[in-house]
Amino acid sequence: MDWRSYSELKEIPSDNKINRKYCDADKCKFMFTYNVGEQETQSNRHFISFIQIAQLLGRTMVLTNVGRSGISVLKDFSFGFYYDVDELRKKFPKVKFISQYEFQKWAEERYNKPDIIHVLLGNSKSNPNYTIQDDTPYFDRLLREYKMDKFDLKLNNSAIFKRINIGITALSPTKGQEQQKIDDLKIFLEAELQSNAEVMLITQEAIYGPLFERLMPMSYASHITNAASNISKKLKPYIGIHWRMERGQIDLMPKCAESLVTYIKSLSLNTGIKPIYLATDYPLNGANKTQSYTFDYIGEKHHTAMKILTSSFDVNTWISTHALDYLQMYPIRSEQLQEEMSGGGIQGIFDKLILRNADYFIAGPEECCRYKSTYTYNVMEARQELFENNGTIKNIIDRWEL
């Protein structure tokens, strides 16, 4: 080797320089929640729990991609398409954040590829205690299902894989849990998840509530909230209806619609409010693809029910208001946007914001809809705060009777 080639070698940037570029430290320690296996309302809250874990561990949180009502490495859009990243930074000032795209660029630029630890959190219906086991078979799923090989990480048998069951407390929201149990879980996870690995890949299964104290959901991106605010102002005063047909008794769908029409006519007559906004998992765009991937059957009686409703009133929806037409100008590929709008996606967030601000909020009886819905609860939670603080809305929720 001559002096010139040695000098050129010295000028090659080290991994330390690359790390400082992306995490402001000689060594980066990232946490990547690469998949949250539920729809947006639930995955929103779950992601907050993972941010809290990143804070416990002092790791930089990767802001996973979003799309089609979920948070996953496989989605098409950056985290900021759904959520207000600046607001998230204010909410968690001790946590550093990096986008999935930036994280991928970091791994690509590294000379020595980053090592990983993989963590799967779950619950045990029969064992209230914390349990830990190695879970090396999960390695194949990372490649097959989540295409994680595109991130240039050390995805090989040298990686540590852990499955941690956190007990039956994870089966329900933590609102009713004692603070001591929350504190114990934090202490346990902070100790058990300590690792020198540069990347922690983490996910969960069968955990249906927040891991720790219940916090307000992540705020939505300003382009969605502005669009919803504009429509709310145009409609005011208005009645917001949430009809999630999933789990409703199919044979009763037409009767449910007739009962809803009767209810709304009476409410409109008594209040003088005529504008109606409908949010539903029924495919309003004419496709046979529902707004919820857990709602897998649309039959003739669903179609009949919707015809009864829409023929009785001038019903406003996310389609009829053209509120999301501005997305055609968004810097994304048209086929990605078409896929997003064809099923559950950004329109579900938009609907939620419209329902929060309705003068009256109406949902269905148990026979007609998915009665226990996190989505509905989320709307109620926001309306409760509005009702107590400014009194501009008239109810929290009412349900029409069959």
Coordinates of C-alpha atoms in Angstrom, one line a residue:
M1 CA 0.0 0.0 0.0
D2 CA 1.5 3.4 -1.0
W3 CA 1.0 6.6 1.1
R4 CA -1.6 7.9 -1.3
S5 CA -3.9 5.0 -1.0
Y6 CA -3.4 5.0 2.8
S7 CA -4.4 8.6 2.9
E8 CA -7.5 8.0 0.8
L9 CA -8.5 5.2 3.2
K10 CA -8.2 7.5 6.2
E11 CA -10.6 9.9 4.5
I12 CA -13.4 7.3 4.3
P13 CA -16.0 8.2 6.9
S14 CA -16.2 5.9 9.9
D15 CA -19.4 4.4 11.3
N16 CA -19.0 6.9 14.1
K17 CA -19.5 9.8 11.7
I18 CA -22.4 8.1 10.1
N19 CA -24.0 7.5 13.5
R20 CA -23.5 11.1 14.5
K21 CA -25.3 12.1 11.3
Y22 CA -28.4 10.2 12.2
C23 CA -28.5 10.1 16.1
D24 CA -26.0 12.7 17.3
A25 CA -23.9 10.1 19.0
D26 CA -20.9 7.8 18.3
K27 CA -23.2 4.8 18.8
C28 CA -26.8 4.7 17.9
K29 CA -29.4 2.8 19.8
F30 CA -32.7 2.6 17.9
M31 CA -36.1 1.0 18.7
F32 CA -38.1 0.0 15.7
T33 CA -41.7 -1.1 16.2
Y34 CA -41.9 -2.6 12.8
N35 CA -45.5 -3.8 13.0
V36 CA -48.6 -2.9 15.1
G37 CA -51.2 -5.6 14.3
E38 CA -54.4 -3.6 14.7
Q39 CA -56.3 -0.9 12.9
E40 CA -55.5 2.8 13.4
T41 CA -57.5 3.6 16.6
Q42 CA -55.9 0.7 18.5
S43 CA -52.5 0.9 16.9
N44 CA -52.4 4.6 17.7
R45 CA -52.5 3.8 21.4
H46 CA -50.2 0.8 21.2
F47 CA -47.5 3.0 19.5
I48 CA -47.6 5.3 22.5
S49 CA -46.8 2.4 24.7
F50 CA -43.8 1.6 22.6
I51 CA -42.6 5.2 22.7
Q52 CA -42.8 4.9 26.5
I53 CA -40.6 1.8 26.3
A54 CA -38.1 3.7 24.1
Q55 CA -38.0 6.4 26.8
L56 CA -37.4 3.9 29.5
L57 CA -34.4 2.5 27.5
G58 CA -33.1 5.8 26.2
R59 CA -33.5 4.6 22.6
T60 CA -34.3 6.7 19.6
M61 CA -37.7 5.8 18.3
V62 CA -38.2 4.9 14.7
L63 CA -41.4 6.4 13.3
T64 CA -42.8 3.5 11.4
N65 CA -44.6 3.9 8.1
V66 CA -48.4 4.2 8.0
G67 CA -51.2 3.4 5.6
R68 CA -54.5 1.5 5.2
S69 CA -55.5 2.2 8.8
G70 CA -52.3 0.8 10.3
I71 CA -48.7 1.2 11.4
S72 CA -46.3 -1.1 9.8
V73 CA -42.9 -1.3 8.0
L74 CA -44.9 -2.6 5.0
K75 CA -47.1 0.5 4.6
D76 CA -46.5 3.1 1.9
F77 CA -46.6 6.5 3.7
S78 CA -44.3 8.2 6.1
F79 CA -45.5 8.5 9.7
G80 CA -46.3 12.2 9.2
F81 CA -49.0 11.3 6.7
Y82 CA -51.3 10.3 9.6
Y83 CA -49.7 11.9 12.7
D84 CA -48.4 15.3 13.9
V85 CA -44.7 14.5 14.6
D86 CA -44.0 18.0 16.1
E87 CA -46.8 17.4 18.6
L88 CA -45.4 14.0 19.4
R89 CA -42.0 15.5 20.2
K90 CA -43.7 18.0 22.6
K91 CA -45.5 15.1 24.2
F92 CA -42.3 13.1 24.7
P93 CA -39.5 15.7 25.0
K94 CA -37.1 13.1 26.4
V95 CA -37.4 10.8 23.3
K96 CA -35.5 11.3 20.0
F97 CA -37.3 10.3 16.8
I98 CA -36.2 9.3 13.4
S99 CA -38.3 8.4 10.3
Q100 CA -38.3 4.9 8.8
Y101 CA -36.7 6.3 5.7
E102 CA -33.9 7.9 7.7
F103 CA -33.4 4.7 9.6
Q104 CA -33.1 2.7 6.4
K105 CA -30.6 5.2 5.0
W106 CA -28.5 4.9 8.2
A107 CA -28.3 1.1 7.9
E108 CA -27.5 1.3 4.2
E109 CA -24.6 3.7 4.9
R110 CA -23.1 1.7 7.7
Y111 CA -19.8 -0.2 6.9
N112 CA -20.4 -2.6 9.8
K113 CA -24.0 -3.6 9.7
P114 CA -26.0 -2.9 12.9
D115 CA -26.6 -5.8 15.2
I116 CA -30.1 -6.5 16.6
I117 CA -32.2 -7.8 19.4
H118 CA -35.7 -8.9 18.7
V119 CA -38.5 -8.6 21.3
L120 CA -42.0 -10.0 21.1
L121 CA -44.3 -8.9 23.8
G122 CA -47.4 -10.9 24.6
N123 CA -49.7 -11.9 27.4
S124 CA -50.6 -15.1 29.2
K125 CA -54.2 -15.8 29.9
S126 CA -53.3 -18.4 32.5
N127 CA -50.1 -17.1 34.0
P128 CA -50.2 -13.7 35.8
N129 CA -46.4 -13.6 36.1
Y130 CA -43.8 -12.3 33.7
T131 CA -42.2 -15.0 31.7
I132 CA -39.3 -15.0 29.3
Q133 CA -38.2 -17.4 26.6
D134 CA -36.0 -17.5 23.5
D135 CA -38.0 -17.3 20.3
T136 CA -35.5 -17.9 17.4
P137 CA -38.2 -19.3 15.0
Y138 CA -39.4 -15.7 14.6
F139 CA -36.4 -15.0 12.5
D140 CA -38.1 -16.5 9.4
R141 CA -41.2 -14.3 9.9
L142 CA -39.1 -11.2 9.8
L143 CA -37.9 -12.0 6.3
R144 CA -41.0 -13.7 4.9
E145 CA -43.8 -11.5 6.3
Y146 CA -42.1 -8.2 7.0
K147 CA -39.3 -8.0 4.4
M148 CA -36.9 -6.8 7.0
D149 CA -33.9 -7.8 4.9
K150 CA -34.2 -4.5 3.0
F151 CA -32.8 -2.7 6.1
D152 CA -29.2 -4.0 5.9
L153 CA -29.2 -5.3 9.5
K154 CA -27.4 -8.3 10.9
L155 CA -30.4 -10.6 10.5
N156 CA -28.7 -13.9 11.2
N157 CA -28.6 -16.5 13.9
S158 CA -26.3 -14.3 16.0
A159 CA -29.3 -12.1 16.9
I160 CA -31.0 -12.4 20.2
F161 CA -34.8 -13.2 20.1
K162 CA -36.9 -12.9 23.2
R163 CA -40.6 -13.6 23.8
I164 CA -41.8 -11.8 27.0
N165 CA -45.2 -12.5 28.4
I166 CA -46.3 -9.7 30.7
G167 CA -49.2 -11.4 32.4
I168 CA -52.9 -11.2 32.2
T169 CA -52.9 -7.5 33.1
A170 CA -52.4 -6.8 29.4
L171 CA -55.8 -8.2 28.5
S172 CA -57.6 -5.0 29.4
P173 CA -57.0 -1.3 29.4
T174 CA -54.8 -0.2 32.3
K175 CA -57.3 2.3 33.6
G176 CA -58.5 0.0 36.3
Q177 CA -55.0 -1.3 37.2
E178 CA -53.2 -0.1 40.3
Q179 CA -50.3 2.3 39.8
Q180 CA -48.1 -0.2 41.5
K181 CA -48.6 -2.8 38.8
I182 CA -47.8 -0.2 36.1
D183 CA -44.6 0.8 38.0
D184 CA -43.6 -2.9 38.4
L185 CA -44.0 -3.5 34.7
K186 CA -41.9 -0.5 33.8
I187 CA -39.1 -1.6 36.2
F188 CA -39.3 -5.1 34.8
L189 CA -39.1 -4.1 31.2
E190 CA -36.4 -1.5 31.8
A191 CA -34.2 -4.2 33.3
E192 CA -35.1 -7.0 31.0
L193 CA -34.8 -5.0 27.7
Q194 CA -31.3 -3.6 28.5
S195 CA -29.1 -4.4 25.5
N196 CA -26.0 -3.1 23.7
A197 CA -27.5 -4.0 20.4
E198 CA -27.8 -1.0 18.1
V199 CA -31.3 -1.9 16.9
M200 CA -34.2 -3.3 19.0
L201 CA -36.9 -4.7 16.7
I202 CA -40.0 -5.0 18.8
T203 CA -43.6 -5.9 18.3
Q204 CA -46.5 -7.4 20.2
E205 CA -49.4 -9.9 19.9
A206 CA -52.7 -10.3 21.8
I207 CA -52.2 -7.2 23.9
Y208 CA -55.4 -5.2 23.6
G209 CA -54.9 -2.2 25.9
P210 CA -52.1 0.2 26.7
L211 CA -49.1 -1.3 28.6
F212 CA -48.9 1.6 31.0
E213 CA -51.1 4.5 32.1
R214 CA -53.7 5.5 29.5
L215 CA -52.6 8.6 27.6
M216 CA -54.5 10.6 25.0
P217 CA -54.1 9.3 21.4
M218 CA -51.4 10.7 19.1
S219 CA -52.6 13.9 17.4
Y220 CA -53.3 13.7 13.7
A221 CA -51.4 15.5 10.9
S222 CA -52.4 19.1 10.3
H223 CA -53.4 18.5 6.7
I224 CA -56.2 16.1 7.9
T225 CA -57.3 18.2 10.9
N226 CA -57.5 21.3 8.6
A227 CA -59.6 19.4 6.1
A228 CA -61.9 18.1 8.8
S229 CA -62.2 21.5 10.4
N230 CA -63.3 23.1 7.1
I231 CA -66.1 20.6 6.6
S232 CA -67.3 20.8 10.2
K233 CA -67.6 24.6 9.8
K234 CA -69.6 24.2 6.6
L235 CA -71.9 21.6 8.1
K236 CA -72.5 23.2 11.5
P237 CA -74.9 22.5 13.1
Y238 CA -75.0 18.8 12.2
I239 CA -75.8 15.3 13.4
G240 CA -72.9 12.8 13.2
I241 CA -73.8 9.1 12.7
H242 CA -71.3 6.2 13.2
W243 CA -72.7 3.0 11.8
R244 CA -70.1 0.2 12.0
M245 CA -72.1 -2.6 10.4
E246 CA -69.5 -5.2 11.3
R247 CA -70.9 -7.7 13.8
G248 CA -74.5 -6.4 13.3
Q249 CA -77.1 -9.1 12.6
I250 CA -77.2 -9.3 8.8
D251 CA -80.9 -10.1 8.6
L252 CA -81.7 -7.1 10.7
M253 CA -79.8 -4.6 8.6
P254 CA -82.8 -3.2 6.7
K255 CA -84.8 -2.9 9.9
C256 CA -81.8 -1.2 11.6
A257 CA -81.8 1.4 8.8
E258 CA -85.6 2.0 9.1
S259 CA -85.2 2.6 12.8
L260 CA -82.3 5.0 12.3
V261 CA -84.3 7.0 9.7
T262 CA -87.2 7.3 12.2
Y263 CA -84.8 8.3 15.0
I264 CA -83.0 11.0 12.9
K265 CA -86.3 12.4 11.6
S266 CA -87.5 12.9 15.2
L267 CA -84.2 14.3 16.3
S268 CA -84.1 16.7 13.4
L269 CA -87.6 17.8 14.0
N270 CA -87.0 18.5 17.7
T271 CA -83.7 20.3 17.2
G272 CA -84.1 22.0 13.8
I273 CA -80.8 20.4 12.7
K274 CA -80.9 18.9 9.3
P275 CA -77.3 18.3 8.0
I276 CA -76.2 14.7 8.6
Y277 CA -72.7 13.3 8.4
L278 CA -72.3 9.5 8.1
A279 CA -69.2 7.5 9.0
T280 CA -69.4 3.8 8.3
D281 CA -67.4 0.7 7.4
Y282 CA -69.8 0.2 4.5
P283 CA -68.0 0.7 1.1
L284 CA -69.3 4.2 0.2
N285 CA -67.1 4.3 -2.9
G286 CA -69.1 1.6 -4.7
A287 CA -66.4 -1.0 -4.4
N288 CA -67.1 -4.3 -2.5
K289 CA -64.2 -3.5 -0.2
T290 CA -65.2 -2.4 3.3
Q291 CA -63.6 0.3 5.4
S292 CA -62.4 -2.3 7.9
Y293 CA -60.3 -5.4 7.1
T294 CA -62.1 -7.3 10.0
F295 CA -65.4 -6.8 8.2
D296 CA -65.2 -9.4 5.5
Y297 CA -68.7 -9.9 4.2
I298 CA -71.0 -7.4 2.5
G299 CA -74.3 -8.8 1.4
E300 CA -77.5 -7.7 -0.3
K301 CA -79.1 -6.7 3.0
H302 CA -76.2 -4.3 3.8
H303 CA -76.8 -2.7 0.4
T304 CA -80.6 -2.5 1.1
A305 CA -80.0 -0.9 4.5
M306 CA -77.7 1.8 3.0
K307 CA -80.2 2.6 0.2
I308 CA -82.9 3.1 2.8
L309 CA -80.8 5.6 4.7
T310 CA -79.4 7.5 1.8
S311 CA -82.8 7.8 0.0
S312 CA -84.3 9.3 3.2
F313 CA -81.8 12.1 3.7
D314 CA -79.2 14.1 2.0
V315 CA -76.3 12.3 3.7
N316 CA -72.8 13.8 3.8
T317 CA -69.8 11.6 3.7
W318 CA -66.1 11.9 3.1
I319 CA -66.8 11.2 -0.5
S320 CA -69.7 13.6 -1.1
T321 CA -68.0 16.5 0.6
H322 CA -64.8 16.0 -1.6
A323 CA -62.9 16.9 1.6
L324 CA -60.0 14.7 0.7
D325 CA -59.6 15.6 -2.9
Y326 CA -56.6 17.7 -2.0
L327 CA -54.7 14.4 -1.6
Q328 CA -54.5 14.2 -5.4
M329 CA -51.9 17.0 -5.1
Y330 CA -50.0 15.2 -2.3
P331 CA -46.5 14.1 -3.4
I332 CA -47.3 10.3 -3.5
R333 CA -47.8 7.9 -6.3
S334 CA -51.4 7.7 -7.6
E335 CA -51.6 3.9 -7.3
Q336 CA -50.6 4.2 -3.6
L337 CA -53.3 6.8 -3.0
Q338 CA -55.9 4.7 -4.9
E339 CA -55.1 1.8 -2.6
E340 CA -55.3 4.0 0.5
M341 CA -58.7 5.4 -0.5
S342 CA -60.2 2.0 -1.6
G343 CA -60.4 0.6 1.9
G344 CA -59.9 1.7 5.4
G345 CA -57.3 4.4 5.6
I346 CA -57.0 8.2 6.0
Q347 CA -60.7 8.6 5.5
G348 CA -61.3 6.8 8.8
I349 CA -59.2 9.4 10.6
F350 CA -61.1 12.2 8.8
D351 CA -64.5 10.6 9.8
K352 CA -63.4 10.4 13.4
L353 CA -62.5 14.1 13.5
I354 CA -65.9 15.1 11.9
L355 CA -67.8 12.9 14.5
R356 CA -65.9 14.5 17.4
N357 CA -67.2 17.9 16.5
A358 CA -70.8 17.0 15.6
D359 CA -73.5 18.7 17.6
Y360 CA -75.1 15.3 18.2
F361 CA -73.3 12.0 17.9
I362 CA -75.4 8.9 17.2
A363 CA -74.3 5.2 17.1
G364 CA -76.2 2.0 16.7
P365 CA -77.8 -0.6 19.1
E366 CA -76.0 -3.9 19.7
E367 CA -78.0 -5.8 17.2
C368 CA -77.1 -3.4 14.4
C369 CA -73.4 -2.8 14.7
R370 CA -70.1 -3.5 16.4
Y371 CA -71.3 -2.1 19.7
K372 CA -68.0 -2.3 21.6
S373 CA -65.8 -0.3 19.3
T374 CA -62.5 1.4 20.2
Y375 CA -63.2 3.8 17.4
T376 CA -66.5 4.8 18.9
Y377 CA -65.0 5.0 22.4
N378 CA -62.2 7.3 21.0
V379 CA -64.9 9.7 19.6
M380 CA -66.7 9.6 22.9
E381 CA -63.5 10.3 24.8
A382 CA -62.8 13.4 22.7
R383 CA -66.4 14.6 23.0
Q384 CA -66.4 14.2 26.7
E385 CA -63.6 16.7 26.9
L386 CA -65.4 19.1 24.5
F387 CA -68.6 18.7 26.4
E388 CA -67.0 19.6 29.7
N389 CA -64.8 22.4 28.5
N390 CA -66.9 24.5 26.1
G391 CA -70.4 23.1 25.9
T392 CA -70.8 23.6 22.2
I393 CA -71.8 20.0 21.6
K394 CA -75.2 18.7 22.8
N395 CA -74.4 15.1 23.8
I396 CA -71.6 12.6 24.3
I397 CA -73.3 9.7 22.5
D398 CA -76.9 8.5 22.0
R399 CA -77.9 5.2 20.3
W400 CA -81.0 4.7 18.2
E401 CA -83.3 1.9 19.2
L402 CA -84.2 -1.0 17.0

